[in-house]
XYZ file of C-alpha atoms in Angstrom:
301
model
C 0.000 0.000 0.000
C 1.347 3.419 -0.952
C 1.349 6.036 1.806
C 1.664 9.660 0.824
C 3.409 12.278 2.941
C 1.457 15.415 3.770
C 2.909 18.571 2.161
C 4.442 21.239 4.326
C 1.878 23.705 5.725
C 1.323 26.736 3.605
C 0.600 29.016 6.537
C 3.463 30.270 8.694
C 3.558 29.766 12.424
C 1.461 32.373 14.242
C -0.836 33.113 11.298
C -4.598 32.276 11.512
C -5.116 28.530 11.165
C -1.559 27.637 12.093
C -2.639 25.890 15.292
C -5.194 23.780 13.447
C -2.678 22.939 10.760
C -0.120 21.803 13.315
C -2.694 19.595 15.068
C -3.813 18.131 11.746
C -0.188 17.268 10.849
C 0.319 15.573 14.214
C -2.825 13.478 13.783
C -1.776 12.523 10.255
C 1.666 11.347 11.368
C 0.094 9.347 14.178
C -2.240 7.718 11.646
C 0.671 6.706 9.427
C 2.380 5.072 12.404
C -0.814 3.126 13.284
C -1.208 2.024 9.646
C 2.342 0.645 9.666
C 1.218 -1.531 12.597
C -1.941 -2.643 10.675
C -4.116 -1.016 13.334
C -6.643 0.034 10.746
C -9.553 1.277 12.926
C -7.213 3.605 14.889
C -5.407 4.724 11.754
C -8.702 5.562 10.005
C -9.811 7.533 13.087
C -6.656 9.675 13.096
C -6.817 10.340 9.331
C -10.485 11.322 9.626
C -9.764 13.781 12.456
C -6.873 15.305 10.539
C -9.000 15.697 7.399
C -11.790 17.464 9.336
C -9.309 19.999 10.739
C -7.421 20.643 7.486
C -8.827 19.380 4.160
C -6.090 17.751 2.111
C -6.169 15.335 -0.865
C -3.164 13.523 0.602
C -4.920 12.898 3.908
C -8.055 11.870 2.001
C -6.080 9.295 0.029
C -4.526 7.826 3.193
C -7.951 7.631 4.854
C -9.320 5.804 1.798
C -6.435 3.332 2.001
C -7.254 2.525 5.639
C -10.962 2.138 4.829
C -10.173 -0.393 2.085
C -8.518 -2.594 4.730
C -11.712 -2.282 6.822
C -13.889 -3.456 3.869
C -15.620 -0.071 3.789
C -15.326 0.129 0.046
C -18.212 2.539 -0.644
C -16.747 5.377 1.437
C -13.224 4.590 0.200
C -14.313 4.781 -3.454
C -15.966 8.178 -2.891
C -12.770 9.592 -1.372
C -10.630 8.173 -4.162
C -12.862 9.683 -6.833
C -12.682 13.107 -5.183
C -8.872 12.939 -5.052
C -8.534 11.764 -8.654
C -10.683 14.705 -9.841
C -8.968 17.340 -7.689
C -6.793 19.380 -10.052
C -5.144 21.108 -7.111
C -3.920 17.791 -5.711
C -0.334 16.633 -6.365
C -0.091 14.449 -9.450
C 1.383 11.652 -7.340
C -1.773 11.653 -5.159
C -4.122 11.720 -8.145
C -2.330 8.829 -9.840
C -2.340 6.750 -6.657
C -6.063 7.433 -6.199
C -6.889 6.300 -9.740
C -4.898 3.103 -9.334
C -6.526 2.190 -6.009
C -9.971 3.044 -7.363
C -9.529 0.541 -10.196
C -8.960 -2.167 -7.565
C -11.894 -1.147 -5.370
C -14.697 -0.662 -7.880
C -14.936 -4.299 -9.049
C -15.281 -5.412 -5.423
C -18.301 -3.193 -4.736
C -21.606 -4.981 -4.320
C -25.123 -3.865 -5.268
C -28.035 -3.911 -2.822
C -31.722 -3.223 -3.472
C -34.011 -2.536 -0.509
C -37.774 -2.962 -1.010
C -40.268 -1.689 1.554
C -43.722 -3.269 1.813
C -46.584 -2.293 4.114
C -46.881 1.328 5.222
C -43.526 3.150 5.564
C -45.203 6.482 6.358
C -42.981 8.552 8.643
C -40.188 5.965 8.630
C -36.486 6.311 7.783
C -34.208 3.583 6.414
C -30.707 3.012 7.770
C -28.117 0.833 6.047
C -25.666 -0.145 8.788
C -24.668 3.178 10.387
C -25.807 5.588 7.687
C -29.200 6.891 6.594
C -30.397 5.623 3.230
C -32.033 8.420 1.175
C -35.634 7.846 0.153
C -34.556 8.064 -3.489
C -32.260 5.047 -2.949
C -35.123 2.759 -1.837
C -36.189 0.261 -4.492
C -33.093 0.695 -6.678
C -29.687 -0.983 -6.725
C -27.094 1.044 -4.816
C -23.394 0.378 -4.095
C -22.892 -1.655 -0.910
C -19.949 -2.975 1.019
C -19.465 -6.745 0.771
C -20.400 -8.792 3.805
C -23.435 -8.905 6.073
C -25.419 -5.689 5.862
C -28.164 -4.684 8.311
C -31.170 -2.682 7.129
C -33.312 -1.012 9.792
C -36.586 0.873 9.429
C -36.890 3.501 12.164
C -39.728 5.747 13.352
C -38.365 8.310 15.738
C -36.161 6.305 18.102
C -37.979 2.989 17.580
C -36.818 0.285 15.155
C -40.073 -1.037 13.657
C -38.530 -3.471 11.147
C -35.118 -4.971 10.483
C -33.427 -7.397 8.076
C -29.900 -8.745 7.546
C -28.714 -9.422 3.999
C -25.494 -10.939 2.691
C -23.738 -9.024 -0.076
C -20.949 -10.725 -2.003
C -17.980 -8.895 -3.537
C -19.012 -7.700 -6.960
C -22.443 -9.349 -6.518
C -26.027 -8.130 -6.227
C -28.501 -8.730 -3.406
C -32.059 -7.752 -2.578
C -34.079 -7.606 0.607
C -37.788 -6.998 1.195
C -39.006 -5.610 4.521
C -42.613 -5.490 5.761
C -43.187 -2.174 7.545
C -46.109 -1.925 10.005
C -48.401 1.109 9.716
C -47.833 3.990 12.108
C -49.914 3.928 15.304
C -53.163 5.884 15.170
C -53.517 8.506 17.933
C -56.228 7.629 20.443
C -57.982 10.990 20.060
C -58.682 10.229 16.392
C -61.236 7.545 17.384
C -64.763 8.850 17.925
C -67.709 6.878 19.345
C -69.804 5.465 16.535
C -67.075 5.881 13.892
C -66.889 3.005 11.390
C -63.437 1.429 11.322
C -61.759 1.101 7.944
C -60.822 -2.593 8.137
C -62.421 -5.243 5.955
C -64.120 -6.991 8.873
C -65.617 -3.763 10.157
C -66.924 -2.793 6.716
C -68.596 -6.167 6.313
C -70.240 -6.233 9.735
C -70.931 -2.509 10.091
C -69.740 -2.688 13.685
C -69.421 0.594 15.525
C -67.450 0.777 18.777
C -69.823 0.804 21.739
C -72.978 -0.322 19.893
C -73.095 -3.757 21.535
C -72.762 -2.283 25.004
C -75.263 0.506 24.481
C -77.931 -1.941 23.282
C -77.729 -3.804 26.614
C -77.967 -0.762 28.886
C -81.217 0.904 30.147
C -81.912 4.430 28.954
C -80.260 7.078 31.095
C -82.347 8.722 33.842
C -82.614 12.450 33.426
C -82.133 14.343 36.726
C -85.052 16.593 37.834
C -84.752 20.308 37.200
C -83.064 22.272 39.996
C -86.280 24.213 40.782
C -88.156 20.974 41.488
C -85.374 19.800 43.777
C -85.508 23.098 45.707
C -89.311 22.945 45.951
C -89.199 19.416 47.317
C -86.701 20.503 49.974
C -89.163 23.188 51.329
C -91.863 21.602 53.620
C -94.274 24.488 52.972
C -94.352 23.670 49.255
C -95.050 19.998 49.755
C -98.729 19.177 49.154
C -100.305 17.047 51.917
C -101.131 13.517 50.983
C -104.940 13.024 50.675
C -106.532 10.982 53.470
C -107.473 7.477 52.603
C -111.203 6.673 52.635
C -111.810 3.764 55.001
C -115.046 1.770 54.723
C -117.497 2.369 57.619
C -117.756 -0.501 60.089
C -121.102 -2.304 60.102
C -123.621 -1.013 62.634
C -123.822 -3.306 65.665
C -127.122 -5.124 66.178
C -129.128 -3.672 69.062
C -129.893 -5.637 72.234
C -133.262 -7.396 72.542
C -134.250 -4.931 75.264
C -133.851 -2.008 72.895
C -135.705 -3.427 69.872
C -139.147 -1.969 69.166
C -140.572 -5.216 67.781
C -139.833 -6.941 71.087
C -141.777 -4.444 73.167
C -144.566 -4.345 70.621
C -144.983 -8.096 71.029
C -144.947 -7.840 74.801
C -147.671 -5.183 74.718
C -149.828 -7.283 72.467
C -149.485 -10.229 74.817
C -150.541 -8.149 77.815
C -153.651 -6.950 76.014
C -154.695 -10.501 75.103
C -154.154 -11.722 78.661
C -156.245 -8.851 80.047
C -159.086 -9.609 77.660
C -159.203 -13.274 78.740
C -159.285 -12.409 82.428
C -162.069 -9.898 81.882
C -164.164 -12.437 80.022
C -163.865 -14.943 82.810
C -164.956 -12.440 85.445
C -167.990 -11.231 83.528
C -169.229 -14.690 82.531
C -168.624 -16.509 85.859
C -171.749 -18.548 87.469
C -172.595 -20.790 90.405
C -171.171 -23.760 88.774
C -167.545 -23.963 89.176
C -165.813 -25.252 86.238
C -163.672 -28.252 86.671
C -159.996 -27.920 86.974
C -158.036 -27.264 83.910
C -155.924 -30.166 83.010
C -152.698 -29.879 81.303
C -149.204 -29.071 82.037
C -149.243 -25.297 81.744
C -146.334 -23.740 83.479
C -147.076 -21.579 85.432
C -150.679 -22.674 86.277
C -153.559 -20.173 86.003
C -154.800 -18.607 89.209
C -158.629 -18.681 89.557
C -160.237 -15.483 90.810
C -163.329 -15.438 93.126
C -162.613 -18.165 95.570
């Protein structure tokens, strides 16, 4: 692998940017030392830091070289293309970039991501980078190896798939994305749901329960409640009409028919006695037989 040396800084010590340039050079030299030890993750980190502090085609080429060893061919190829097209870059750097790019491009894979279901409000991430919406459904360059595709809503991963991409090969993956959750306040009582089962049955939330409940009782108006609380406004309950008890039967001593019968008997007895007195003679009539009780008393003896 060809490592390029960073050119001498253009700015003199003490001028604006000199401190950043010095730090960038130190990071670059540290990266070269790590690359010589095949410590590729650390070397790529130092080259990336140096490039962010002081853009340089030489540093970009060295970062691309470290990324190739890490099988991050997509990012490496982008850096190499930028160096090869940079007319301000040293010719040695441009030539080295073109040569390395010819080795990297045939190794790039192609990956097509298909989204099924309802991806509304979702973002797609391919490994650690966001996949643009325009890149969904078409073949895009991909690093060889196992790639992880995640569908994210906010901070939640709602779908995920791993796909194997071979060097120079093509791969596809299809992910079923669930629909976004419907806010609770969007449901209204009696609203027809939009599913197939609900359209067939005509079910409305709450209908089954309402059909089993008695009708609600309306409270009385406040004025009636206040009137009922005042004793003066309460109408008295009408008295119940009780049937009259039957008149008691009078005693025998108080009945008129009894005394009328007694009087009649006295008159008859008096008439008999008077007839005996007026028609009495010398001949005494014989005794009266019978069993009268009490016996008659004869007068005139």
